[in-house]
Amino acid sequence: MRAEKREKLQGEVLRARNALQGQTRALELLASRDELTGLLNRRAATHSIQTLIAAADEAETDVTVLLLDIDRFKAINDNYGHDAGDNVLRQLGAALQSTVRLHEVVGRYGGEEFILAIAANDELAARSLNQRVHAAAASVSGPGAPVTVSIGLCRRFRSDAPVLQEVVKAADRALYKAKASGRNCSIIEQNGILTSFG
């Protein structure tokens, strides 16, 4: 009888451990995802981009970070309501998720801002991602459409050593320049110089 009780207890402990592991995985997923878009949230996206940079450094590859903002998003909320704004965010999140490839990261950075990163030495790859992002925005339907985005980019060359925070700051400066340049465009910062990218 003792052996049977021990086996039963071990089985119950195993089931409880498996259930706890499943709940832990579910909580980790919830903690890393943006509730509205299903994309990585800011913390998880930043972590994934840092991992991408580490892998790119090992492979002697550059990384380009894109920070994008939905143009005139406040007008969508003001004119059509916050449900319409949420719908735009959901649609854009889905479109961005479907456009990224294996060596690319996408996440919601906050509000109507999204962050993406690509590891590639070829500038054409970053240009391709930039064009795909603009096309993803154009695919959003509903009130306030067509949707456009302004994009700020910063390329981190493998010979550079700036931390991700500095790369994001540079992409943010480029994003502000894109907004000031009439929106629906892309600006890249390289070596402190802001130039059109597209």
mmCIF file of C-alpha atoms in Angstrom:
data_model
loop_
_atom_site.group_PDB
_atom_site.id
_atom_site.type_symbol
_atom_site.label_atom_id
_atom_site.label_comp_id
_atom_site.label_asym_id
_atom_site.label_seq_id
_atom_site.Cartn_x
_atom_site.Cartn_y
_atom_site.Cartn_z
ATOM 1 C CA MET A 1 0.000 0.000 0.000
ATOM 2 C CA ARG A 2 2.785 2.412 0.769
ATOM 3 C CA ALA A 3 4.226 1.953 -2.721
ATOM 4 C CA GLU A 4 0.802 2.630 -4.264
ATOM 5 C CA LYS A 5 0.350 5.777 -2.160
ATOM 6 C CA ARG A 6 3.839 6.938 -3.062
ATOM 7 C CA GLU A 7 3.181 6.399 -6.794
ATOM 8 C CA LYS A 8 -0.152 8.204 -6.510
ATOM 9 C CA LEU A 9 1.496 11.113 -4.685
ATOM 10 C CA GLN A 10 4.297 11.250 -7.266
ATOM 11 C CA GLY A 11 1.706 11.286 -10.058
ATOM 12 C CA GLU A 12 -0.173 14.151 -8.382
ATOM 13 C CA VAL A 13 3.060 16.101 -7.882
ATOM 14 C CA LEU A 14 4.014 15.534 -11.535
ATOM 15 C CA ARG A 15 0.580 16.720 -12.745
ATOM 16 C CA ALA A 16 0.763 19.785 -10.487
ATOM 17 C CA ARG A 17 4.288 20.585 -11.712
ATOM 18 C CA ASN A 18 3.220 20.245 -15.366
ATOM 19 C CA ALA A 19 0.194 22.475 -14.741
ATOM 20 C CA LEU A 20 2.391 25.058 -13.007
ATOM 21 C CA GLN A 21 4.901 25.005 -15.889
ATOM 22 C CA GLY A 22 2.047 25.528 -18.361
ATOM 23 C CA GLN A 23 0.727 28.455 -16.331
ATOM 24 C CA THR A 24 4.225 29.922 -16.108
ATOM 25 C CA ARG A 25 4.616 29.735 -19.908
ATOM 26 C CA ALA A 26 1.215 31.367 -20.358
ATOM 27 C CA LEU A 27 2.140 34.172 -17.945
ATOM 28 C CA GLU A 28 5.481 34.695 -19.694
ATOM 29 C CA LEU A 29 3.651 35.001 -23.007
ATOM 30 C CA LEU A 30 1.171 37.479 -21.532
ATOM 31 C CA ALA A 31 4.010 39.484 -19.995
ATOM 32 C CA SER A 32 5.843 39.746 -23.323
ATOM 33 C CA ARG A 33 2.906 40.600 -25.606
ATOM 34 C CA ASP A 34 1.048 43.819 -26.207
ATOM 35 C CA GLU A 35 -2.576 43.138 -25.309
ATOM 36 C CA LEU A 36 -4.084 45.160 -28.171
ATOM 37 C CA THR A 37 -1.879 44.172 -31.131
ATOM 38 C CA GLY A 38 -0.481 40.815 -30.056
ATOM 39 C CA LEU A 39 3.006 42.037 -30.974
ATOM 40 C CA LEU A 40 5.946 41.978 -28.597
ATOM 41 C CA ASN A 41 5.603 44.731 -26.020
ATOM 42 C CA ARG A 42 8.318 47.357 -25.572
ATOM 43 C CA ARG A 43 10.308 45.366 -23.003
ATOM 44 C CA ALA A 44 10.185 42.117 -24.956
ATOM 45 C CA ALA A 45 10.920 43.837 -28.287
ATOM 46 C CA THR A 46 13.916 45.628 -26.776
ATOM 47 C CA HIS A 47 15.197 42.329 -25.379
ATOM 48 C CA SER A 48 14.708 40.607 -28.768
ATOM 49 C CA ILE A 49 16.562 43.414 -30.564
ATOM 50 C CA GLN A 50 19.428 43.188 -28.065
ATOM 51 C CA THR A 51 19.578 39.450 -28.780
ATOM 52 C CA LEU A 52 19.528 40.205 -32.524
ATOM 53 C CA ILE A 53 22.413 42.666 -32.084
ATOM 54 C CA ALA A 54 24.460 40.104 -30.132
ATOM 55 C CA ALA A 55 23.886 37.502 -32.864
ATOM 56 C CA ALA A 56 24.674 40.075 -35.552
ATOM 57 C CA ASP A 57 27.937 40.987 -33.806
ATOM 58 C CA GLU A 58 28.919 37.317 -33.788
ATOM 59 C CA ALA A 59 28.132 37.105 -37.503
ATOM 60 C CA GLU A 60 29.784 40.489 -38.200
ATOM 61 C CA THR A 61 26.502 41.885 -39.497
ATOM 62 C CA ASP A 62 24.950 45.351 -39.210
ATOM 63 C CA VAL A 63 21.591 46.029 -37.556
ATOM 64 C CA THR A 64 19.118 48.695 -38.630
ATOM 65 C CA VAL A 65 16.445 49.859 -36.187
ATOM 66 C CA LEU A 66 13.219 51.439 -37.445
ATOM 67 C CA LEU A 67 10.962 53.483 -35.198
ATOM 68 C CA LEU A 68 7.615 54.360 -36.752
ATOM 69 C CA ASP A 69 4.671 56.484 -35.780
ATOM 70 C CA ILE A 70 1.178 56.506 -37.302
ATOM 71 C CA ASP A 71 0.620 59.874 -38.957
ATOM 72 C CA ARG A 72 -2.211 61.993 -37.566
ATOM 73 C CA PHE A 73 -3.335 59.204 -35.243
ATOM 74 C CA LYS A 74 -4.921 61.680 -32.812
ATOM 75 C CA ALA A 75 -7.247 62.818 -35.608
ATOM 76 C CA ILE A 76 -8.426 59.219 -36.089
ATOM 77 C CA ASN A 77 -9.302 58.988 -32.380
ATOM 78 C CA ASP A 78 -10.868 62.465 -32.337
ATOM 79 C CA ASN A 79 -12.926 62.046 -35.520
ATOM 80 C CA TYR A 80 -13.933 58.382 -35.329
ATOM 81 C CA GLY A 81 -13.477 57.394 -31.669
ATOM 82 C CA HIS A 82 -10.986 55.324 -29.733
ATOM 83 C CA ASP A 83 -12.474 52.048 -30.972
ATOM 84 C CA ALA A 84 -11.546 53.088 -34.514
ATOM 85 C CA GLY A 85 -8.059 54.028 -33.304
ATOM 86 C CA ASP A 86 -7.690 50.653 -31.582
ATOM 87 C CA ASN A 87 -8.828 48.945 -34.780
ATOM 88 C CA VAL A 88 -6.118 50.790 -36.745
ATOM 89 C CA LEU A 89 -3.503 49.703 -34.194
ATOM 90 C CA ARG A 90 -4.697 46.073 -34.357
ATOM 91 C CA GLN A 91 -4.708 46.039 -38.164
ATOM 92 C CA LEU A 92 -1.294 47.663 -38.425
ATOM 93 C CA GLY A 93 0.105 45.271 -35.818
ATOM 94 C CA ALA A 94 -1.189 42.282 -37.802
ATOM 95 C CA ALA A 95 0.130 43.717 -41.072
ATOM 96 C CA LEU A 96 3.561 44.364 -39.567
ATOM 97 C CA GLN A 97 3.669 40.878 -38.033
ATOM 98 C CA SER A 98 2.905 39.321 -41.408
ATOM 99 C CA THR A 99 5.579 41.383 -43.155
ATOM 100 C CA VAL A 100 8.552 40.578 -40.904
ATOM 101 C CA ARG A 101 10.916 37.767 -41.762
ATOM 102 C CA LEU A 102 13.020 35.399 -39.695
ATOM 103 C CA HIS A 103 15.930 37.810 -39.125
ATOM 104 C CA GLU A 104 13.651 40.743 -38.236
ATOM 105 C CA VAL A 105 11.943 41.865 -35.015
ATOM 106 C CA VAL A 106 8.717 43.855 -34.595
ATOM 107 C CA GLY A 107 7.020 45.176 -31.486
ATOM 108 C CA ARG A 108 4.726 47.891 -30.215
ATOM 109 C CA TYR A 109 6.911 50.573 -28.684
ATOM 110 C CA GLY A 110 4.075 52.537 -27.091
ATOM 111 C CA GLY A 111 0.971 54.476 -28.101
ATOM 112 C CA GLU A 112 0.962 54.587 -31.890
ATOM 113 C CA GLU A 113 4.687 53.843 -32.174
ATOM 114 C CA PHE A 114 6.180 50.564 -33.328
ATOM 115 C CA ILE A 115 9.783 49.365 -33.416
ATOM 116 C CA LEU A 116 11.419 47.012 -35.907
ATOM 117 C CA ALA A 117 14.939 45.770 -36.444
ATOM 118 C CA ILE A 118 16.734 43.888 -39.184
ATOM 119 C CA ALA A 119 20.157 42.279 -39.251
ATOM 120 C CA ALA A 120 21.745 42.699 -42.680
ATOM 121 C CA ASN A 121 24.887 44.220 -44.135
ATOM 122 C CA ASP A 122 23.093 45.051 -47.356
ATOM 123 C CA GLU A 123 21.322 48.422 -47.228
ATOM 124 C CA LEU A 124 18.869 47.043 -49.763
ATOM 125 C CA ALA A 125 17.489 44.709 -47.085
ATOM 126 C CA ALA A 126 16.753 47.678 -44.802
ATOM 127 C CA ARG A 127 15.192 49.535 -47.744
ATOM 128 C CA SER A 128 13.031 46.509 -48.484
ATOM 129 C CA LEU A 129 11.820 46.347 -44.865
ATOM 130 C CA ASN A 130 11.146 50.090 -44.912
ATOM 131 C CA GLN A 131 9.036 49.724 -48.083
ATOM 132 C CA ARG A 132 7.186 46.724 -46.644
ATOM 133 C CA VAL A 133 6.334 48.752 -43.533
ATOM 134 C CA HIS A 134 4.896 51.594 -45.626
ATOM 135 C CA ALA A 135 2.893 49.036 -47.638
ATOM 136 C CA ALA A 136 1.645 47.412 -44.415
ATOM 137 C CA ALA A 137 0.344 50.785 -43.235
ATOM 138 C CA ALA A 138 -1.365 51.383 -46.576
ATOM 139 C CA SER A 139 -3.182 48.046 -46.208
ATOM 140 C CA VAL A 140 -5.082 49.230 -43.112
ATOM 141 C CA SER A 141 -8.759 49.798 -43.858
ATOM 142 C CA GLY A 142 -11.636 51.526 -42.133
ATOM 143 C CA PRO A 143 -12.243 55.055 -40.850
ATOM 144 C CA GLY A 144 -9.254 57.306 -41.230
ATOM 145 C CA ALA A 145 -7.776 55.206 -44.029
ATOM 146 C CA PRO A 146 -5.521 55.407 -45.867
ATOM 147 C CA VAL A 147 -3.082 55.180 -42.981
ATOM 148 C CA THR A 148 0.452 56.460 -43.422
ATOM 149 C CA VAL A 149 3.468 56.239 -41.159
ATOM 150 C CA SER A 150 6.593 58.261 -40.588
ATOM 151 C CA ILE A 151 9.722 56.200 -40.016
ATOM 152 C CA GLY A 152 13.024 57.031 -38.389
ATOM 153 C CA LEU A 153 15.923 54.655 -38.937
ATOM 154 C CA CYS A 154 19.397 54.208 -37.503
ATOM 155 C CA ARG A 155 21.919 51.735 -38.824
ATOM 156 C CA ARG A 156 24.294 50.233 -36.302
ATOM 157 C CA PHE A 157 27.406 49.164 -38.135
ATOM 158 C CA ARG A 158 29.154 46.095 -36.796
ATOM 159 C CA SER A 159 32.285 48.153 -36.174
ATOM 160 C CA ASP A 160 30.300 50.516 -33.917
ATOM 161 C CA ALA A 161 29.707 49.890 -30.273
ATOM 162 C CA PRO A 162 26.663 52.017 -29.419
ATOM 163 C CA VAL A 163 24.179 50.415 -27.098
ATOM 164 C CA LEU A 164 20.633 49.860 -28.275
ATOM 165 C CA GLN A 165 19.410 52.857 -26.276
ATOM 166 C CA GLU A 166 21.626 55.185 -28.343
ATOM 167 C CA VAL A 167 20.507 53.568 -31.602
ATOM 168 C CA VAL A 168 16.850 54.044 -30.623
ATOM 169 C CA LYS A 169 17.518 57.683 -29.691
ATOM 170 C CA ALA A 170 19.042 58.245 -33.132
ATOM 171 C CA ALA A 171 16.066 56.546 -34.808
ATOM 172 C CA ASP A 172 13.763 58.768 -32.722
ATOM 173 C CA ARG A 173 15.587 61.919 -33.919
ATOM 174 C CA ALA A 174 15.155 60.688 -37.475
ATOM 175 C CA LEU A 175 11.460 60.003 -36.805
ATOM 176 C CA TYR A 176 10.936 63.583 -35.606
ATOM 177 C CA LYS A 177 12.636 64.826 -38.769
ATOM 178 C CA ALA A 178 10.325 62.611 -40.876
ATOM 179 C CA LYS A 179 7.304 64.104 -39.088
ATOM 180 C CA ALA A 180 8.631 67.629 -39.635
ATOM 181 C CA SER A 181 9.308 66.849 -43.309
ATOM 182 C CA GLY A 182 5.632 66.328 -44.089
ATOM 183 C CA ARG A 183 5.017 62.802 -42.783
ATOM 184 C CA ASN A 184 4.604 59.580 -44.790
ATOM 185 C CA CYS A 185 8.338 59.388 -45.350
ATOM 186 C CA SER A 186 11.464 57.818 -43.899
ATOM 187 C CA ILE A 187 14.592 59.503 -42.573
ATOM 188 C CA ILE A 188 17.786 57.737 -41.513
ATOM 189 C CA GLU A 189 20.458 58.984 -39.138
ATOM 190 C CA GLN A 190 23.976 57.881 -39.991
ATOM 191 C CA ASN A 191 27.041 59.396 -38.363
ATOM 192 C CA GLY A 192 24.879 62.191 -36.942
ATOM 193 C CA ILE A 193 23.516 63.170 -40.372
ATOM 194 C CA LEU A 194 19.799 62.929 -41.160
ATOM 195 C CA THR A 195 18.942 62.019 -44.749
ATOM 196 C CA SER A 196 15.913 60.811 -46.666
ATOM 197 C CA PHE A 197 15.623 57.034 -46.871
ATOM 198 C CA GLY A 198 13.256 55.501 -49.345
#
